[in-house]
Amino acid sequence: MDLYSGLPYWIAKNSLYDYFNPLEKNYTTDVAIIGSGITGSLVANQLCKAGIKCCIIDKRTPSTGSSTASTALLQYEIDEPLYKMAKSVGEENALLAYRSCLQAITDVENVFKEIGSNPGFERVPSVFYASNKQGREIIEKEYAIRKKHGLPVKLLKESDVKKQYGFDAPCALMNEESAQIDAYLASITILDYYMKENKLELFTHTEVAKCDKKGGGYELSTNKGHKVKCKYVIIAAGFEAGMFLPKQVMQLTSTYALISEPVDPKYIWKDKSLLWETKEPYIYIRTVNGNRIIVGGEDENFHDPVKRDELLRKKTAKLEKKFRKLFPDIPFKTDMAWCGTFSSTKDGLPYIGEWPGKKGIFFALGYGGNGITFSMSAAQMICNSIEGKEDERYKVFGFERDMK
Ligand SMILES: Cc1cc2nc3c(=O)[nH]c(=O)nc-3n(C[C@H](O)[C@H](O)[C@H](O)COP(=O)(O)OP(=O)(O)OC[C@H]3O[C@@H](n4cnc5c(N)ncnc54)[C@H](O)[C@@H]3O)c2cc1C
C-alpha cells in the first residue's frame, strides 16, 4: 500500500535507520511481530522487558511505514468526545478508554526514561477550542463530563483564549497532561536498543504473505518461501493489516500535514500547546524544536493514493490559510508538506487482541487520531495476555465489542 507521499519532516530530520537483514532461512521463535513501526517497536519493548523471545518482520526498511509520516501528538482526548462516546459505548467503557490514553502518555514517557534516550518526547498542554458557536456546546458538554469524572481539564472563556493564546475562539478546554514526540525516532530508538542488547531479531525487506495455524502455534510464510514458526503472532502492520483480518474493521481515509520553516520562538504561543478544534474535519497544530510549526488535518473520506496526492497542493494551501486566520502575525512559510493514509473506526476506538475464536494471533491496530497512545496500550495488553494475565481494557478495545 502507498502509505504516504510528499516529504514527511521526520524522514528528512533523522538519519535513516539503514538496516538490511532479509530473512534467508526458516526461523523459529516464541513471538513473531509483523511490523516495525511505532506499534511493533512498543510491543517488542514490552516483550523484551518481560524476557519473552521475539522477532520483528517488516517488508520495508525499519519503521518507514505510517510512523514516519505521523505528526505524533500524544493526547488523552480521543477523536470522539467523551460525552458522545459515552452514548455509543456506555459511560464506563468510554471512561476506561479515556483513562487508558491518559496513562499511556506517561507509559510512553517511561519507555524512553528506561532506555535512557529521548526521541523528542516533550510534555506540552493541549487546547481543544470551539471553532464556532456550535463548538461552544461541544466544549461545554465535554467539560461537564470530564469534570464529573475527575479527568484533568480546565475551561477557558473567550477572553482567556485571546489573552493567553492570542487567537479568537468562543471557549476552549485545556489540560496539562499531553505530549508530543518524534514517532519515527521513537521507533528506531527502541529497535536499536534491543538489537544491541541481543534481545531482538529484526528481519527487514521480508514480506509475510501468509499466516497459518500449525500445531499449537503459527507458521508464517514469507514472499521468498521461508517459514517462521512461532507460538504467537502479533499483527502490528498498521493500515496494511487488512490482509490478516477475517473482516475489515476500519475505514481508510486520507490526511494532510505540513511543517513551517523555523520562526523566531517569540512568535510561538503559550507553552507550545497542542491546538485542535471542534469542527470536522479538524485542523491541529503543534511545534517542533520550539521554532517550527506543524499543521495537519483537512482529512478526506477516501483512500485512493492517486486522488490523495493530487490534492496535496490544494490541501497545503488550505491548511496554511487556516493557520494564518488563527495567527495572522506569525510569519508562516511551509517548508515541507506530505499526505498519508489514515484510518478511523466506527466508535473511534482501536482494535486490540485476538479475533474471537482465533487463539494466539493478536492484533495491535491503534486506528484513529490517538494511534500512538493506543499502540502503548496494545503492547501492554498483548504482553499481559501472553503472560496469562487479565486486562480489563479488552472490554473496550477488543473485537468482542462488535460481536455482541
Ligand atoms: C499524517 C499523519 C498524522 C498522524 N498524527 C497522529 C498523531 O498526532 N497522534 C497519533 O497518535 N497518531 C497519529 N497518526 C497515526 C499514527 O501515525 C499511526 O497510528 C502509527 O504510526 C501506526 O504505527 P504502526 O506501527 O501501527 O504502523 P506503521 O508505522 O505503518 O508500521 C507498520 C509496519 O508493518 C509493515 N508491514 C505491513 N504489512 C506487512 C507484511 N505483510 N509483512 C511484513 N511487514 C508488513 C509495514 O512495512 C510497516 O513498516 C498519524 C498518521 C498520519 C499518517
Coordinates of C-alpha atoms and ligand atoms in Angstrom, one line a residue:
M1 CA 0.0 0.0 0.0
D2 CA 1.2 3.5 -0.8
L3 CA 1.1 4.9 2.8
Y4 CA 2.3 8.4 2.2
S5 CA 3.8 10.9 -0.3
G6 CA 5.4 14.2 -0.2
L7 CA 8.2 14.8 2.3
P8 CA 7.5 13.9 5.9
Y9 CA 9.7 16.0 8.1
W10 CA 10.9 13.2 10.3
I11 CA 12.5 11.2 7.5
A12 CA 14.4 14.3 6.4
K13 CA 15.4 15.3 10.0
N14 CA 16.6 11.9 11.3
S15 CA 19.1 9.8 9.6
L16 CA 17.6 6.6 8.0
Y17 CA 17.9 3.5 10.1
D18 CA 19.5 1.8 7.2
Y19 CA 19.4 -1.8 8.4
F20 CA 19.1 -4.5 5.8
N21 CA 18.5 -8.1 7.1
P22 CA 16.1 -10.1 5.0
L23 CA 15.1 -13.5 6.3
E24 CA 17.1 -16.0 4.3
K25 CA 16.2 -19.3 6.0
N26 CA 13.5 -20.8 8.2
Y27 CA 13.3 -19.5 11.7
T28 CA 11.7 -20.4 15.0
T29 CA 10.8 -18.0 17.8
D30 CA 8.2 -17.7 20.6
V31 CA 6.6 -14.5 19.3
A32 CA 6.7 -13.1 15.7
I33 CA 5.7 -9.4 15.4
I34 CA 4.7 -8.3 11.9
G35 CA 5.6 -4.6 11.5
S36 CA 8.5 -2.4 12.8
G37 CA 6.6 0.9 13.2
I38 CA 5.9 2.5 16.5
T39 CA 3.4 -0.2 17.3
G40 CA 5.7 -3.1 16.6
S41 CA 8.5 -1.4 18.4
L42 CA 6.4 -0.7 21.6
V43 CA 5.2 -4.3 21.5
A44 CA 8.8 -5.5 21.2
N45 CA 9.8 -3.3 24.1
Q46 CA 7.2 -4.8 26.3
L47 CA 8.0 -8.4 25.3
C48 CA 11.8 -7.9 25.6
K49 CA 11.3 -6.4 29.1
A50 CA 9.2 -9.4 30.1
G51 CA 12.0 -11.7 28.8
I52 CA 9.8 -13.2 26.0
K53 CA 11.8 -14.3 22.9
C54 CA 10.5 -12.4 19.9
C55 CA 11.4 -11.1 16.4
I56 CA 10.0 -8.4 14.2
I57 CA 9.5 -9.0 10.4
D58 CA 9.0 -6.0 8.1
K59 CA 8.7 -5.7 4.4
R60 CA 10.2 -2.2 4.4
T61 CA 13.3 -0.5 5.8
P62 CA 12.6 -0.3 9.6
S63 CA 9.8 1.9 10.6
T64 CA 9.3 3.6 7.3
G65 CA 5.5 3.0 7.2
S66 CA 3.0 5.4 8.6
S67 CA 5.1 6.1 11.7
T68 CA 7.4 8.2 9.5
A69 CA 4.5 10.4 8.5
S70 CA 2.9 10.8 11.9
T71 CA 2.6 14.2 13.5
A72 CA 2.7 12.4 16.8
L73 CA 0.6 14.4 19.2
L74 CA 0.0 12.4 22.4
Q75 CA -3.3 13.2 23.9
Y76 CA -5.7 11.5 26.3
E77 CA -8.5 13.1 24.4
I78 CA -9.9 10.7 21.7
D79 CA -11.3 12.0 18.3
E80 CA -14.7 11.1 19.6
P81 CA -15.5 13.4 22.6
L82 CA -16.2 11.6 25.8
Y83 CA -19.8 12.7 26.1
K84 CA -20.5 11.3 22.6
M85 CA -18.6 8.1 23.2
A86 CA -20.4 7.6 26.4
K87 CA -23.6 7.4 24.4
S88 CA -22.3 4.9 21.9
V89 CA -20.2 2.5 24.1
G90 CA -21.5 3.4 27.6
E91 CA -20.1 5.9 30.1
E92 CA -18.0 3.3 32.0
N93 CA -16.3 2.0 28.8
A94 CA -15.8 5.4 27.4
L95 CA -14.1 6.5 30.6
L96 CA -11.9 3.4 30.6
A97 CA -10.8 4.3 27.0
Y98 CA -10.0 7.9 28.1
R99 CA -8.2 6.9 31.2
S100 CA -6.1 4.3 29.3
C101 CA -5.0 7.0 26.9
L102 CA -4.1 9.3 29.8
Q103 CA -2.0 6.6 31.4
A104 CA -0.4 5.6 28.1
I105 CA 1.2 9.1 27.7
T106 CA 3.1 8.5 31.0
D107 CA 3.9 5.0 29.9
V108 CA 5.4 6.1 26.6
E109 CA 7.5 8.7 28.6
N110 CA 8.7 5.9 30.9
V111 CA 9.7 3.6 28.0
F112 CA 12.3 6.2 27.0
K113 CA 13.4 7.0 30.5
E114 CA 14.2 3.3 31.0
I115 CA 16.0 3.1 27.6
G116 CA 17.9 6.4 28.5
S117 CA 17.3 8.2 25.3
N118 CA 14.7 10.9 24.4
P119 CA 13.2 10.8 20.9
G120 CA 11.7 14.3 21.1
F121 CA 9.2 13.4 23.9
E122 CA 8.1 16.7 25.3
R123 CA 5.2 17.4 27.8
V124 CA 3.0 20.2 26.4
P125 CA -0.5 21.3 27.3
S126 CA -3.4 20.6 24.9
V127 CA -6.0 23.2 24.0
F128 CA -9.3 22.0 22.3
Y129 CA -11.0 25.1 21.1
A130 CA -14.5 25.8 19.8
S131 CA -14.2 26.6 16.1
N132 CA -17.6 28.4 16.2
K133 CA -20.8 28.9 18.2
Q134 CA -21.8 25.2 17.6
G135 CA -18.5 24.2 19.0
R136 CA -19.3 26.0 22.3
E137 CA -22.0 23.4 23.0
I138 CA -19.5 20.6 22.4
I139 CA -16.9 22.2 24.7
E140 CA -19.5 22.8 27.5
K141 CA -20.8 19.2 27.4
E142 CA -17.3 17.8 27.2
Y143 CA -16.2 19.9 30.2
A144 CA -19.1 18.8 32.3
I145 CA -18.5 15.0 31.8
R146 CA -14.7 15.2 32.1
K147 CA -15.0 17.3 35.3
K148 CA -17.6 14.9 36.7
H149 CA -15.1 12.0 36.4
G150 CA -12.1 13.9 37.6
L151 CA -10.2 13.9 34.3
P152 CA -7.7 16.7 34.0
V153 CA -9.4 19.7 32.3
K154 CA -9.8 23.4 32.6
L155 CA -12.5 25.6 30.9
L156 CA -11.2 28.7 29.2
K157 CA -13.5 31.6 28.3
E158 CA -13.3 33.5 25.1
S159 CA -11.2 36.2 26.9
D160 CA -8.9 33.6 28.4
V161 CA -8.2 32.1 25.0
K162 CA -7.5 35.5 23.5
K163 CA -5.3 36.7 26.4
Q164 CA -3.3 33.5 26.8
Y165 CA -3.1 32.2 23.3
G166 CA -3.7 35.2 21.1
F167 CA -6.5 33.8 18.9
D168 CA -10.2 34.1 18.7
A169 CA -12.4 31.2 19.9
P170 CA -15.7 31.2 21.8
C171 CA -14.1 28.9 24.5
A172 CA -11.7 26.0 24.9
L173 CA -10.7 23.1 27.1
M174 CA -7.2 22.9 28.3
N175 CA -5.2 20.2 30.1
E176 CA -1.5 19.9 31.0
E177 CA -1.2 16.1 30.6
S178 CA -0.4 15.9 26.8
A179 CA 2.8 15.5 25.0
Q180 CA 4.5 15.3 21.6
I181 CA 7.1 13.0 20.2
D182 CA 9.0 12.0 17.1
A183 CA 7.4 8.7 16.3
Y184 CA 10.0 7.6 13.8
L185 CA 12.9 8.3 16.1
A186 CA 11.0 6.7 19.0
S187 CA 10.5 3.6 17.0
I188 CA 14.1 3.2 15.8
T189 CA 15.4 4.1 19.2
I190 CA 13.6 1.1 20.7
L191 CA 14.7 -1.3 17.8
D192 CA 18.3 -0.2 18.1
Y193 CA 18.3 -0.6 21.9
Y194 CA 17.0 -4.1 22.0
M195 CA 19.1 -5.3 19.0
K196 CA 22.2 -4.0 20.7
E197 CA 21.1 -5.8 23.9
N198 CA 20.8 -9.0 21.7
K199 CA 17.2 -9.3 22.8
L200 CA 15.5 -8.7 19.5
E201 CA 15.9 -10.1 16.0
L202 CA 14.7 -7.8 13.2
F203 CA 14.1 -9.1 9.7
T204 CA 13.7 -6.4 7.1
H205 CA 12.6 -6.4 3.5
T206 CA 10.7 -9.6 4.2
E207 CA 7.0 -9.7 3.4
V208 CA 4.7 -12.0 5.3
A209 CA 2.4 -13.4 2.7
K210 CA 0.5 -16.0 4.8
C211 CA -0.2 -16.9 8.4
D212 CA -1.4 -20.4 9.1
K213 CA -2.3 -22.2 12.3
K214 CA 0.1 -25.1 12.7
G215 CA 0.1 -27.5 15.7
G216 CA -0.1 -25.5 18.9
G217 CA 1.2 -22.3 17.2
Y218 CA 1.5 -20.5 13.9
E219 CA 3.6 -20.7 10.7
L220 CA 4.3 -17.6 8.7
S221 CA 5.3 -17.9 5.1
T222 CA 7.4 -15.1 3.5
N223 CA 7.3 -13.9 0.0
K224 CA 10.6 -15.7 -0.6
G225 CA 9.2 -19.0 0.6
H226 CA 10.8 -19.1 4.1
K227 CA 8.8 -20.2 7.2
V228 CA 8.7 -18.6 10.6
K229 CA 7.4 -21.0 13.3
C230 CA 6.1 -19.3 16.5
K231 CA 3.7 -19.8 19.4
Y232 CA 2.1 -16.4 19.0
V233 CA 1.8 -13.9 16.1
I234 CA 1.3 -10.1 16.7
I235 CA 0.0 -8.1 13.8
A236 CA 1.4 -4.6 14.1
A237 CA 1.1 -4.0 10.3
G238 CA -0.7 -0.6 10.7
F239 CA -3.1 0.4 7.9
E240 CA -2.0 -2.7 5.9
A241 CA -3.3 -5.2 8.4
G242 CA -6.4 -5.9 6.4
M243 CA -5.0 -9.0 4.7
F244 CA -4.7 -10.7 8.2
L245 CA -8.2 -9.8 9.3
P246 CA -11.2 -12.1 8.7
K247 CA -13.3 -8.9 8.2
Q248 CA -12.5 -5.2 7.7
V249 CA -13.0 -3.2 10.8
M250 CA -11.6 0.2 9.7
Q251 CA -12.3 2.8 7.1
L252 CA -9.2 4.0 5.3
T253 CA -9.1 7.8 4.7
S254 CA -6.5 10.4 3.7
T255 CA -4.9 13.1 5.8
Y256 CA -2.5 16.1 5.2
A257 CA 0.2 17.8 7.1
L258 CA 2.9 20.4 6.7
I259 CA 5.7 22.0 8.6
S260 CA 6.8 25.6 8.6
E261 CA 10.3 27.0 8.2
P262 CA 11.7 27.9 11.6
V263 CA 10.2 31.1 13.0
D264 CA 11.5 33.3 15.8
P265 CA 10.5 31.5 19.1
K266 CA 9.0 34.8 20.3
Y267 CA 6.0 34.1 17.9
I268 CA 5.2 30.7 19.4
W269 CA 2.1 30.8 21.6
K270 CA 1.9 29.9 25.3
D271 CA 3.7 26.8 26.4
K272 CA 3.9 25.4 22.8
S273 CA 0.5 23.9 23.5
L274 CA -1.1 21.5 21.1
L275 CA -4.1 23.1 19.5
W276 CA -7.1 21.5 17.9
E277 CA -10.7 22.4 17.2
T278 CA -14.2 21.1 17.4
K279 CA -15.1 21.4 13.7
E280 CA -14.8 18.3 11.5
P281 CA -12.6 17.6 9.7
Y282 CA -10.5 19.5 12.3
I283 CA -7.1 21.0 12.0
Y284 CA -4.5 20.5 14.6
I285 CA -1.2 22.4 15.4
R286 CA 2.0 21.5 17.2
T287 CA 5.5 22.8 17.3
V288 CA 8.9 21.1 16.8
N289 CA 12.1 22.3 18.5
G290 CA 10.2 25.3 19.7
N291 CA 10.5 27.1 16.4
R292 CA 8.8 25.1 13.6
I293 CA 5.1 24.7 13.4
I294 CA 3.2 21.6 12.1
V295 CA -0.3 22.0 10.9
G296 CA -2.3 18.9 10.0
G297 CA -5.8 17.8 9.1
E298 CA -8.1 18.5 6.1
D299 CA -8.9 14.8 6.1
E300 CA -10.8 13.2 3.2
N301 CA -13.1 10.2 3.4
F302 CA -11.3 8.3 0.6
H303 CA -8.1 6.3 0.5
D304 CA -7.2 6.3 -3.2
P305 CA -3.5 7.4 -3.1
V306 CA -3.5 9.0 -6.6
K307 CA -6.5 11.1 -5.7
R308 CA -5.0 11.9 -2.3
D309 CA -1.7 13.0 -3.8
E310 CA -3.4 15.2 -6.5
L311 CA -4.9 17.2 -3.6
L312 CA -1.6 17.8 -1.8
R313 CA -1.0 21.4 -3.1
K314 CA -4.6 22.4 -2.6
K315 CA -4.8 21.0 0.9
T316 CA -1.4 22.6 1.8
A317 CA -2.8 26.0 0.8
K318 CA -6.0 25.4 2.8
L319 CA -4.0 24.4 6.0
E320 CA -1.8 27.5 5.5
K321 CA -4.9 29.7 5.2
K322 CA -6.5 28.3 8.3
F323 CA -3.3 28.7 10.3
R324 CA -2.9 32.4 9.1
K325 CA -6.5 33.1 10.1
L326 CA -5.8 31.9 13.6
F327 CA -2.3 33.6 13.9
P328 CA -2.1 36.4 11.3
D329 CA 1.0 37.9 12.9
I330 CA 3.2 34.7 12.7
P331 CA 5.4 34.8 9.5
F332 CA 4.4 31.3 8.4
K333 CA 6.0 29.7 5.4
T334 CA 5.6 26.0 4.5
D335 CA 8.9 24.1 4.3
M336 CA 7.7 20.5 3.7
A337 CA 4.3 19.0 3.2
W338 CA 3.0 15.5 3.0
C339 CA -0.1 13.4 3.0
G340 CA -0.8 9.9 4.2
T341 CA -3.3 7.1 4.6
F342 CA -5.2 7.2 7.9
S343 CA -7.9 5.1 9.4
S344 CA -10.9 5.5 11.6
T345 CA -13.2 3.1 13.3
K346 CA -16.9 3.5 13.8
D347 CA -16.6 4.2 17.6
G348 CA -13.2 6.0 17.5
L349 CA -11.6 3.1 19.3
P350 CA -8.7 0.8 18.3
Y351 CA -8.9 -3.0 17.8
I352 CA -6.5 -4.8 20.1
G353 CA -6.3 -8.5 20.9
E354 CA -7.4 -11.9 19.5
W355 CA -10.1 -12.3 16.9
P356 CA -12.8 -14.3 18.7
G357 CA -12.1 -18.0 18.1
K358 CA -8.6 -17.4 16.8
K359 CA -6.3 -18.0 19.7
G360 CA -2.7 -16.9 19.7
I361 CA -2.9 -14.3 16.9
F362 CA -3.1 -10.8 18.4
F363 CA -3.9 -7.6 16.5
A364 CA -2.4 -4.3 17.6
L365 CA -4.4 -1.9 15.5
G366 CA -4.3 1.6 17.0
Y367 CA -6.6 3.2 14.4
G368 CA -7.6 6.9 14.8
G369 CA -6.0 10.1 15.9
N370 CA -4.6 8.5 19.1
G371 CA -2.8 5.8 17.2
I372 CA 0.4 6.0 19.3
T373 CA -1.2 6.0 22.8
F374 CA -3.4 3.1 21.6
S375 CA -0.2 1.3 20.5
M376 CA 1.2 1.7 24.0
S377 CA -1.9 0.1 25.5
A378 CA -1.8 -2.6 22.8
A379 CA 1.8 -3.5 23.8
Q380 CA 0.8 -3.9 27.5
M381 CA -2.5 -5.7 26.8
I382 CA -0.9 -8.3 24.5
C383 CA 2.1 -8.9 26.7
N384 CA -0.4 -9.4 29.6
S385 CA -2.3 -12.0 27.6
I386 CA 0.8 -13.9 26.6
E387 CA 1.8 -14.0 30.3
G388 CA -1.7 -15.2 31.2
K389 CA -2.8 -12.0 32.9
E390 CA -6.2 -10.5 32.6
D391 CA -6.6 -6.9 31.2
E392 CA -9.9 -5.0 31.6
R393 CA -9.1 -2.8 28.5
Y394 CA -10.2 -5.7 26.2
K395 CA -13.8 -4.8 27.2
V396 CA -13.5 -1.6 25.3
F397 CA -10.6 -2.2 22.8
G398 CA -11.3 -5.9 21.9
F399 CA -13.0 -7.3 18.8
E400 CA -15.7 -8.8 21.1
R401 CA -17.4 -5.4 21.3
D402 CA -18.6 -5.8 17.7
M403 CA -19.8 -9.4 18.2
K404 CA -22.4 -8.6 20.9
Ligands
LIG1 C1 -0.2 12.4 8.7 C2 -0.4 11.5 10.0 C3 -0.6 12.2 11.2 C4 -0.8 11.4 12.3 N1 -0.9 12.0 13.5 C5 -1.0 11.3 14.7 C6 -1.0 11.9 15.9 O1 -0.9 13.2 16.0 N2 -1.0 11.2 17.0 C7 -1.1 9.8 17.0 O2 -1.1 9.1 18.0 N3 -1.2 9.2 15.8 C8 -1.1 9.9 14.6 N4 -1.2 9.3 13.4 C9 -1.4 7.8 13.4 C10 -0.1 7.1 13.7 O3 1.0 7.6 12.9 C11 -0.3 5.6 13.5 O4 -1.2 5.2 14.3 C12 1.0 4.9 13.7 O5 2.1 5.4 13.1 C13 0.8 3.5 13.3 O6 2.0 2.8 13.6 P1 2.2 1.3 13.2 O7 3.5 0.8 13.7 O8 0.9 0.6 13.6 O9 2.1 1.3 11.6 P2 3.3 1.6 10.6 O10 4.2 2.6 11.0 O11 2.7 1.7 9.2 O12 4.1 0.2 10.7 C14 3.6 -1.0 10.2 C15 4.7 -1.8 9.5 O13 4.2 -3.0 9.1 C16 4.9 -3.4 7.9 N5 4.0 -4.4 7.2 C17 2.7 -4.3 6.8 N6 2.3 -5.4 6.2 C18 3.4 -6.3 6.3 C19 3.5 -7.6 5.8 N7 2.5 -8.3 5.2 N8 4.7 -8.2 6.0 C20 5.8 -7.6 6.6 N9 5.6 -6.3 7.1 C21 4.5 -5.7 6.9 C22 5.0 -2.1 7.2 O14 6.0 -2.2 6.2 C23 5.2 -1.1 8.2 O15 6.6 -0.8 8.4 C24 -0.9 10.0 12.2 C25 -0.8 9.4 11.0 C26 -0.5 10.1 9.9 C27 -0.4 9.4 8.5

